[in-house]
Amino acid sequence: MSDRSLIGLLRRHHMWIPLLPVTMAMAVLLAGAVLDRTVDAFDGQGLRANATVLNARTAEMQGPDGMPTPRYRLLVRFLPARGDAVEAWHDVSRAVFDSATVGQILPVRYVPNSPATAEIIDDTTRGYGWLTWSIGVLLLLAGSGAALVIGRDLPSARRAQQSTRRQTAFVQTHQYTGTKLGDIHLHRMIWTDEQGRPGRSRARKPGDLPAIGKTIVLRADPRTGRLWWEGDL
């Protein structure tokens, strides 16, 4: 007998799919909040110093669209008001990178109680913060949209899952849905109920569907009368 819990129903209706972008959104938004706090620290207590450019390099990182995006970095060294000299790589804009030369002096801004928290003064951190928040919001919207689309039938399915109204039906055929899960073509089952009314299952792997001619059990949504195959509940 299949699992009749709500968790089981959510799993069978693939509600884990929207969780992926939503989980990613939470992580990205958390990173955005950290960047915002860093910007606040720069604005509220940041001190300025002169840094010497020691090296420059480009790298690639994955952009929001999944495509490689160039990353411009400078290795700089500066002496804070208190403590030892700080040497670190910093992301910079393309304009700053193109104009920078080894030995050049650039202004930096740092947090006094944590001099390693520093940026070359071109508002790179603020820009990354805006970009991070934008990506997080887009991921959250994508997850929410996917949840609305994938879960639009869940209320009816849940009512049918809890219903005691049952009837039988006969499997007429298997129909290709035109979609694939990996390399597997998904099919749905077409049935005819006791009154001769047709119905269909959700998309499934062919091996997960009862054979043509088999008798299956349906449950009815007591509010709408919609019939559900028990295997989809």
PDB file of C-alpha atoms in Angstrom:
ATOM      1  CA  MET A   1       0.000   0.000   0.000  1.00  0.00           C
ATOM      2  CA  SER A   2       1.383   3.404  -0.925  1.00  0.00           C
ATOM      3  CA  ASP A   3       2.241   6.080   1.571  1.00  0.00           C
ATOM      4  CA  ARG A   4      -0.879   8.176   2.299  1.00  0.00           C
ATOM      5  CA  SER A   5       0.938  10.929   4.156  1.00  0.00           C
ATOM      6  CA  LEU A   6       1.131  14.508   2.986  1.00  0.00           C
ATOM      7  CA  ILE A   7       4.909  14.106   2.635  1.00  0.00           C
ATOM      8  CA  GLY A   8       4.385  11.152   0.326  1.00  0.00           C
ATOM      9  CA  LEU A   9       1.891  13.137  -1.748  1.00  0.00           C
ATOM     10  CA  LEU A  10       4.304  16.068  -2.058  1.00  0.00           C
ATOM     11  CA  ARG A  11       7.049  13.700  -3.175  1.00  0.00           C
ATOM     12  CA  ARG A  12       4.879  12.020  -5.807  1.00  0.00           C
ATOM     13  CA  HIS A  13       3.860  15.424  -7.171  1.00  0.00           C
ATOM     14  CA  HIS A  14       7.530  16.480  -7.432  1.00  0.00           C
ATOM     15  CA  MET A  15       7.211  19.363  -5.001  1.00  0.00           C
ATOM     16  CA  TRP A  16      10.920  18.952  -4.281  1.00  0.00           C
ATOM     17  CA  ILE A  17      11.621  20.715  -7.588  1.00  0.00           C
ATOM     18  CA  PRO A  18      10.631  24.220  -6.353  1.00  0.00           C
ATOM     19  CA  LEU A  19      12.644  23.613  -3.184  1.00  0.00           C
ATOM     20  CA  LEU A  20      15.889  23.694  -5.172  1.00  0.00           C
ATOM     21  CA  PRO A  21      15.683  27.345  -6.320  1.00  0.00           C
ATOM     22  CA  VAL A  22      14.085  28.381  -3.012  1.00  0.00           C
ATOM     23  CA  THR A  23      16.958  26.798  -1.039  1.00  0.00           C
ATOM     24  CA  MET A  24      19.478  28.449  -3.351  1.00  0.00           C
ATOM     25  CA  ALA A  25      17.625  31.754  -2.926  1.00  0.00           C
ATOM     26  CA  MET A  26      17.898  31.531   0.859  1.00  0.00           C
ATOM     27  CA  ALA A  27      21.653  30.966   0.633  1.00  0.00           C
ATOM     28  CA  VAL A  28      22.134  33.796  -1.878  1.00  0.00           C
ATOM     29  CA  LEU A  29      19.975  36.218   0.134  1.00  0.00           C
ATOM     30  CA  LEU A  30      21.983  35.355   3.249  1.00  0.00           C
ATOM     31  CA  ALA A  31      25.165  36.196   1.332  1.00  0.00           C
ATOM     32  CA  GLY A  32      23.529  39.464   0.263  1.00  0.00           C
ATOM     33  CA  ALA A  33      22.764  40.295   3.883  1.00  0.00           C
ATOM     34  CA  VAL A  34      26.416  39.675   4.805  1.00  0.00           C
ATOM     35  CA  LEU A  35      27.549  41.992   2.005  1.00  0.00           C
ATOM     36  CA  ASP A  36      25.077  44.641   3.197  1.00  0.00           C
ATOM     37  CA  ARG A  37      26.565  44.489   6.688  1.00  0.00           C
ATOM     38  CA  THR A  38      30.039  44.879   5.196  1.00  0.00           C
ATOM     39  CA  VAL A  39      28.913  47.933   3.201  1.00  0.00           C
ATOM     40  CA  ASP A  40      27.374  49.405   6.373  1.00  0.00           C
ATOM     41  CA  ALA A  41      30.683  48.870   8.178  1.00  0.00           C
ATOM     42  CA  PHE A  42      32.575  50.612   5.375  1.00  0.00           C
ATOM     43  CA  ASP A  43      30.131  53.532   5.351  1.00  0.00           C
ATOM     44  CA  GLY A  44      29.905  53.881   9.125  1.00  0.00           C
ATOM     45  CA  GLN A  45      33.448  53.307  10.325  1.00  0.00           C
ATOM     46  CA  GLY A  46      35.643  52.710   7.289  1.00  0.00           C
ATOM     47  CA  LEU A  47      39.080  54.306   7.155  1.00  0.00           C
ATOM     48  CA  ARG A  48      41.075  55.080   4.040  1.00  0.00           C
ATOM     49  CA  ALA A  49      44.606  54.087   3.168  1.00  0.00           C
ATOM     50  CA  ASN A  50      46.864  53.922   0.131  1.00  0.00           C
ATOM     51  CA  ALA A  51      47.543  50.465  -1.273  1.00  0.00           C
ATOM     52  CA  THR A  52      50.251  49.325  -3.665  1.00  0.00           C
ATOM     53  CA  VAL A  53      49.278  47.062  -6.571  1.00  0.00           C
ATOM     54  CA  LEU A  54      51.463  43.941  -6.470  1.00  0.00           C
ATOM     55  CA  ASN A  55      49.842  41.760  -9.131  1.00  0.00           C
ATOM     56  CA  ALA A  56      46.806  41.432 -11.394  1.00  0.00           C
ATOM     57  CA  ARG A  57      44.950  38.490 -12.867  1.00  0.00           C
ATOM     58  CA  THR A  58      41.685  37.492 -14.446  1.00  0.00           C
ATOM     59  CA  ALA A  59      39.621  34.442 -13.678  1.00  0.00           C
ATOM     60  CA  GLU A  60      36.221  33.072 -14.581  1.00  0.00           C
ATOM     61  CA  MET A  61      33.232  32.532 -12.355  1.00  0.00           C
ATOM     62  CA  GLN A  62      29.775  31.224 -13.140  1.00  0.00           C
ATOM     63  CA  GLY A  63      27.293  34.021 -13.774  1.00  0.00           C
ATOM     64  CA  PRO A  64      23.576  34.062 -12.872  1.00  0.00           C
ATOM     65  CA  ASP A  65      22.751  32.591 -16.282  1.00  0.00           C
ATOM     66  CA  GLY A  66      25.170  29.703 -15.783  1.00  0.00           C
ATOM     67  CA  MET A  67      27.628  31.078 -18.323  1.00  0.00           C
ATOM     68  CA  PRO A  68      31.254  31.894 -17.432  1.00  0.00           C
ATOM     69  CA  THR A  69      31.770  35.522 -16.429  1.00  0.00           C
ATOM     70  CA  PRO A  70      35.184  37.232 -16.256  1.00  0.00           C
ATOM     71  CA  ARG A  71      36.474  38.169 -12.817  1.00  0.00           C
ATOM     72  CA  TYR A  72      39.045  40.915 -12.429  1.00  0.00           C
ATOM     73  CA  ARG A  73      41.359  40.810  -9.411  1.00  0.00           C
ATOM     74  CA  LEU A  74      44.215  42.875  -8.016  1.00  0.00           C
ATOM     75  CA  LEU A  75      46.692  41.858  -5.331  1.00  0.00           C
ATOM     76  CA  VAL A  76      47.294  44.932  -3.156  1.00  0.00           C
ATOM     77  CA  ARG A  77      49.182  45.718   0.042  1.00  0.00           C
ATOM     78  CA  PHE A  78      48.432  48.518   2.495  1.00  0.00           C
ATOM     79  CA  LEU A  79      49.349  49.548   6.034  1.00  0.00           C
ATOM     80  CA  PRO A  80      46.359  50.213   8.334  1.00  0.00           C
ATOM     81  CA  ALA A  81      46.474  52.851  11.062  1.00  0.00           C
ATOM     82  CA  ARG A  82      47.097  50.114  13.607  1.00  0.00           C
ATOM     83  CA  GLY A  83      48.576  46.671  13.138  1.00  0.00           C
ATOM     84  CA  ASP A  84      50.563  44.903  10.469  1.00  0.00           C
ATOM     85  CA  ALA A  85      50.414  45.406   6.741  1.00  0.00           C
ATOM     86  CA  VAL A  86      47.551  43.688   4.940  1.00  0.00           C
ATOM     87  CA  GLU A  87      48.057  41.915   1.637  1.00  0.00           C
ATOM     88  CA  ALA A  88      45.115  40.354  -0.229  1.00  0.00           C
ATOM     89  CA  TRP A  89      43.407  39.861  -3.570  1.00  0.00           C
ATOM     90  CA  HIS A  90      40.437  42.100  -4.333  1.00  0.00           C
ATOM     91  CA  ASP A  91      37.769  41.980  -7.025  1.00  0.00           C
ATOM     92  CA  VAL A  92      37.600  45.213  -9.002  1.00  0.00           C
ATOM     93  CA  SER A  93      35.690  46.620 -11.938  1.00  0.00           C
ATOM     94  CA  ARG A  94      36.954  46.158 -15.478  1.00  0.00           C
ATOM     95  CA  ALA A  95      37.793  49.871 -15.675  1.00  0.00           C
ATOM     96  CA  VAL A  96      39.977  49.772 -12.547  1.00  0.00           C
ATOM     97  CA  PHE A  97      41.629  46.543 -13.696  1.00  0.00           C
ATOM     98  CA  ASP A  98      42.472  47.882 -17.158  1.00  0.00           C
ATOM     99  CA  SER A  99      44.055  51.037 -15.770  1.00  0.00           C
ATOM    100  CA  ALA A 100      45.993  49.361 -12.943  1.00  0.00           C
ATOM    101  CA  THR A 101      49.738  48.707 -13.170  1.00  0.00           C
ATOM    102  CA  VAL A 102      52.112  46.960 -10.788  1.00  0.00           C
ATOM    103  CA  GLY A 103      53.455  49.512  -8.308  1.00  0.00           C
ATOM    104  CA  GLN A 104      50.507  51.862  -8.753  1.00  0.00           C
ATOM    105  CA  ILE A 105      48.968  53.409  -5.641  1.00  0.00           C
ATOM    106  CA  LEU A 106      45.210  52.922  -5.234  1.00  0.00           C
ATOM    107  CA  PRO A 107      42.917  54.119  -2.453  1.00  0.00           C
ATOM    108  CA  VAL A 108      41.384  51.430  -0.252  1.00  0.00           C
ATOM    109  CA  ARG A 109      38.797  51.520   2.479  1.00  0.00           C
ATOM    110  CA  TYR A 110      38.954  49.132   5.447  1.00  0.00           C
ATOM    111  CA  VAL A 111      37.242  48.396   8.754  1.00  0.00           C
ATOM    112  CA  PRO A 112      39.541  49.452  11.658  1.00  0.00           C
ATOM    113  CA  ASN A 113      38.850  46.465  13.923  1.00  0.00           C
ATOM    114  CA  SER A 114      39.207  44.059  10.976  1.00  0.00           C
ATOM    115  CA  PRO A 115      41.657  45.527   8.435  1.00  0.00           C
ATOM    116  CA  ALA A 116      41.380  42.403   6.285  1.00  0.00           C
ATOM    117  CA  THR A 117      37.835  43.591   5.507  1.00  0.00           C
ATOM    118  CA  ALA A 118      38.813  46.052   2.819  1.00  0.00           C
ATOM    119  CA  GLU A 119      37.936  47.119  -0.697  1.00  0.00           C
ATOM    120  CA  ILE A 120      39.478  49.207  -3.394  1.00  0.00           C
ATOM    121  CA  ILE A 121      37.321  52.329  -3.458  1.00  0.00           C
ATOM    122  CA  ASP A 122      35.057  51.770  -6.442  1.00  0.00           C
ATOM    123  CA  ASP A 123      32.005  50.475  -4.543  1.00  0.00           C
ATOM    124  CA  THR A 124      32.642  46.902  -5.685  1.00  0.00           C
ATOM    125  CA  THR A 125      31.174  45.477  -2.477  1.00  0.00           C
ATOM    126  CA  ARG A 126      27.980  47.516  -2.812  1.00  0.00           C
ATOM    127  CA  GLY A 127      27.660  46.414  -6.453  1.00  0.00           C
ATOM    128  CA  TYR A 128      28.104  42.752  -5.517  1.00  0.00           C
ATOM    129  CA  GLY A 129      25.496  43.244  -2.813  1.00  0.00           C
ATOM    130  CA  TRP A 130      22.933  44.586  -5.278  1.00  0.00           C
ATOM    131  CA  LEU A 131      23.725  41.780  -7.726  1.00  0.00           C
ATOM    132  CA  THR A 132      23.473  39.138  -5.009  1.00  0.00           C
ATOM    133  CA  TRP A 133      20.109  40.421  -3.795  1.00  0.00           C
ATOM    134  CA  SER A 134      18.827  40.537  -7.374  1.00  0.00           C
ATOM    135  CA  ILE A 135      19.855  36.935  -8.027  1.00  0.00           C
ATOM    136  CA  GLY A 136      18.325  35.825  -4.725  1.00  0.00           C
ATOM    137  CA  VAL A 137      15.002  37.505  -5.484  1.00  0.00           C
ATOM    138  CA  LEU A 138      14.923  36.011  -8.991  1.00  0.00           C
ATOM    139  CA  LEU A 139      15.585  32.525  -7.599  1.00  0.00           C
ATOM    140  CA  LEU A 140      12.869  33.016  -4.989  1.00  0.00           C
ATOM    141  CA  LEU A 141      10.400  34.130  -7.664  1.00  0.00           C
ATOM    142  CA  ALA A 142      11.362  31.160  -9.851  1.00  0.00           C
ATOM    143  CA  GLY A 143      10.826  28.742  -6.960  1.00  0.00           C
ATOM    144  CA  SER A 144       7.521  30.340  -6.008  1.00  0.00           C
ATOM    145  CA  GLY A 145       6.327  30.243  -9.612  1.00  0.00           C
ATOM    146  CA  ALA A 146       7.334  26.605  -9.969  1.00  0.00           C
ATOM    147  CA  ALA A 147       5.508  25.773  -6.726  1.00  0.00           C
ATOM    148  CA  LEU A 148       2.323  27.421  -7.997  1.00  0.00           C
ATOM    149  CA  VAL A 149       2.482  25.569 -11.317  1.00  0.00           C
ATOM    150  CA  ILE A 150       3.507  22.157  -9.995  1.00  0.00           C
ATOM    151  CA  GLY A 151       1.303  22.349  -6.915  1.00  0.00           C
ATOM    152  CA  ARG A 152      -1.861  23.749  -8.480  1.00  0.00           C
ATOM    153  CA  ASP A 153      -3.617  20.345  -8.244  1.00  0.00           C
ATOM    154  CA  LEU A 154      -2.344  19.480  -4.771  1.00  0.00           C
ATOM    155  CA  PRO A 155      -5.410  20.689  -2.802  1.00  0.00           C
ATOM    156  CA  SER A 156      -7.682  18.447  -4.867  1.00  0.00           C
ATOM    157  CA  ALA A 157      -5.243  15.546  -4.610  1.00  0.00           C
ATOM    158  CA  ARG A 158      -5.002  15.940  -0.833  1.00  0.00           C
ATOM    159  CA  ARG A 159      -8.798  15.945  -0.426  1.00  0.00           C
ATOM    160  CA  ALA A 160      -9.032  12.818  -2.583  1.00  0.00           C
ATOM    161  CA  GLN A 161      -6.195  11.202  -0.622  1.00  0.00           C
ATOM    162  CA  GLN A 162      -8.190  11.597   2.581  1.00  0.00           C
ATOM    163  CA  SER A 163     -11.514  10.613   1.016  1.00  0.00           C
ATOM    164  CA  THR A 164     -13.206   7.248   1.528  1.00  0.00           C
ATOM    165  CA  ARG A 165     -15.079   7.520  -1.785  1.00  0.00           C
ATOM    166  CA  ARG A 166     -13.617   4.917  -4.115  1.00  0.00           C
ATOM    167  CA  GLN A 167     -14.521   3.334  -7.410  1.00  0.00           C
ATOM    168  CA  THR A 168     -12.849   1.189 -10.014  1.00  0.00           C
ATOM    169  CA  ALA A 169     -11.756   1.958 -13.550  1.00  0.00           C
ATOM    170  CA  PHE A 170     -10.129   0.124 -16.436  1.00  0.00           C
ATOM    171  CA  VAL A 171      -6.832   1.052 -18.051  1.00  0.00           C
ATOM    172  CA  GLN A 172      -7.428   1.783 -21.733  1.00  0.00           C
ATOM    173  CA  THR A 173      -4.004   2.856 -22.970  1.00  0.00           C
ATOM    174  CA  HIS A 174      -0.696   4.521 -22.159  1.00  0.00           C
ATOM    175  CA  GLN A 175      -0.102   7.889 -23.792  1.00  0.00           C
ATOM    176  CA  TYR A 176       3.289   9.528 -24.377  1.00  0.00           C
ATOM    177  CA  THR A 177       3.311  12.973 -22.757  1.00  0.00           C
ATOM    178  CA  GLY A 178       6.033  14.467 -24.958  1.00  0.00           C
ATOM    179  CA  THR A 179       8.327  15.028 -21.964  1.00  0.00           C
ATOM    180  CA  LYS A 180      11.362  13.189 -20.648  1.00  0.00           C
ATOM    181  CA  LEU A 181      12.930  12.600 -17.241  1.00  0.00           C
ATOM    182  CA  GLY A 182      16.584  12.193 -18.062  1.00  0.00           C
ATOM    183  CA  ASP A 183      16.600   9.625 -20.863  1.00  0.00           C
ATOM    184  CA  ILE A 184      13.179   8.198 -19.963  1.00  0.00           C
ATOM    185  CA  HIS A 185      10.082   9.141 -21.938  1.00  0.00           C
ATOM    186  CA  LEU A 186       7.185   9.821 -19.571  1.00  0.00           C
ATOM    187  CA  HIS A 187       3.721   8.405 -20.203  1.00  0.00           C
ATOM    188  CA  ARG A 188       0.317   8.834 -18.633  1.00  0.00           C
ATOM    189  CA  MET A 189      -2.374   6.225 -18.210  1.00  0.00           C
ATOM    190  CA  ILE A 190      -5.793   6.740 -19.807  1.00  0.00           C
ATOM    191  CA  TRP A 191      -8.672   5.000 -18.010  1.00  0.00           C
ATOM    192  CA  THR A 192     -12.436   4.661 -18.241  1.00  0.00           C
ATOM    193  CA  ASP A 193     -14.429   4.653 -15.000  1.00  0.00           C
ATOM    194  CA  GLU A 194     -17.587   2.689 -14.157  1.00  0.00           C
ATOM    195  CA  GLN A 195     -19.778   5.306 -15.856  1.00  0.00           C
ATOM    196  CA  GLY A 196     -17.675   5.239 -19.015  1.00  0.00           C
ATOM    197  CA  ARG A 197     -16.030   8.594 -18.297  1.00  0.00           C
ATOM    198  CA  PRO A 198     -12.389   8.938 -19.351  1.00  0.00           C
ATOM    199  CA  GLY A 199      -9.643  10.095 -17.051  1.00  0.00           C
ATOM    200  CA  ARG A 200      -5.884  10.164 -16.940  1.00  0.00           C
ATOM    201  CA  SER A 201      -3.009   9.838 -14.519  1.00  0.00           C
ATOM    202  CA  ARG A 202      -0.054  12.129 -13.965  1.00  0.00           C
ATOM    203  CA  ALA A 203       3.048  11.654 -16.107  1.00  0.00           C
ATOM    204  CA  ARG A 204       5.004   8.596 -15.007  1.00  0.00           C
ATOM    205  CA  LYS A 205       7.774   6.278 -16.099  1.00  0.00           C
ATOM    206  CA  PRO A 206       6.154   3.572 -18.241  1.00  0.00           C
ATOM    207  CA  GLY A 207       7.127   0.861 -15.760  1.00  0.00           C
ATOM    208  CA  ASP A 208       5.260   2.671 -12.978  1.00  0.00           C
ATOM    209  CA  LEU A 209       1.889   2.422 -14.734  1.00  0.00           C
ATOM    210  CA  PRO A 210      -0.553  -0.503 -14.492  1.00  0.00           C
ATOM    211  CA  ALA A 211      -0.810  -2.608 -17.641  1.00  0.00           C
ATOM    212  CA  ILE A 212      -3.490  -1.942 -20.256  1.00  0.00           C
ATOM    213  CA  GLY A 213      -6.690  -3.792 -19.333  1.00  0.00           C
ATOM    214  CA  LYS A 214      -5.955  -3.782 -15.602  1.00  0.00           C
ATOM    215  CA  THR A 215      -8.522  -2.664 -13.035  1.00  0.00           C
ATOM    216  CA  ILE A 216      -7.411   0.291 -10.923  1.00  0.00           C
ATOM    217  CA  VAL A 217      -8.867   2.089  -7.898  1.00  0.00           C
ATOM    218  CA  LEU A 218      -9.846   5.743  -8.062  1.00  0.00           C
ATOM    219  CA  ARG A 219     -10.551   8.183  -5.244  1.00  0.00           C
ATOM    220  CA  ALA A 220     -12.810  11.201  -5.605  1.00  0.00           C
ATOM    221  CA  ASP A 221     -12.193  14.739  -4.436  1.00  0.00           C
ATOM    222  CA  PRO A 222     -15.360  15.312  -2.349  1.00  0.00           C
ATOM    223  CA  ARG A 223     -15.410  19.019  -3.165  1.00  0.00           C
ATOM    224  CA  THR A 224     -15.019  18.951  -6.943  1.00  0.00           C
ATOM    225  CA  GLY A 225     -15.762  15.331  -7.786  1.00  0.00           C
ATOM    226  CA  ARG A 226     -12.443  15.000  -9.608  1.00  0.00           C
ATOM    227  CA  LEU A 227     -11.235  11.406  -9.773  1.00  0.00           C
ATOM    228  CA  TRP A 228      -7.671  10.486  -8.920  1.00  0.00           C
ATOM    229  CA  TRP A 229      -5.847   7.228  -9.456  1.00  0.00           C
ATOM    230  CA  GLU A 230      -4.649   5.974  -6.083  1.00  0.00           C
ATOM    231  CA  GLY A 231      -1.117   5.655  -7.466  1.00  0.00           C
ATOM    232  CA  ASP A 232      -0.993   9.449  -7.865  1.00  0.00           C
ATOM    233  CA  LEU A 233      -2.003   9.967  -4.238  1.00  0.00           C
TER     234      LEU A 233
END
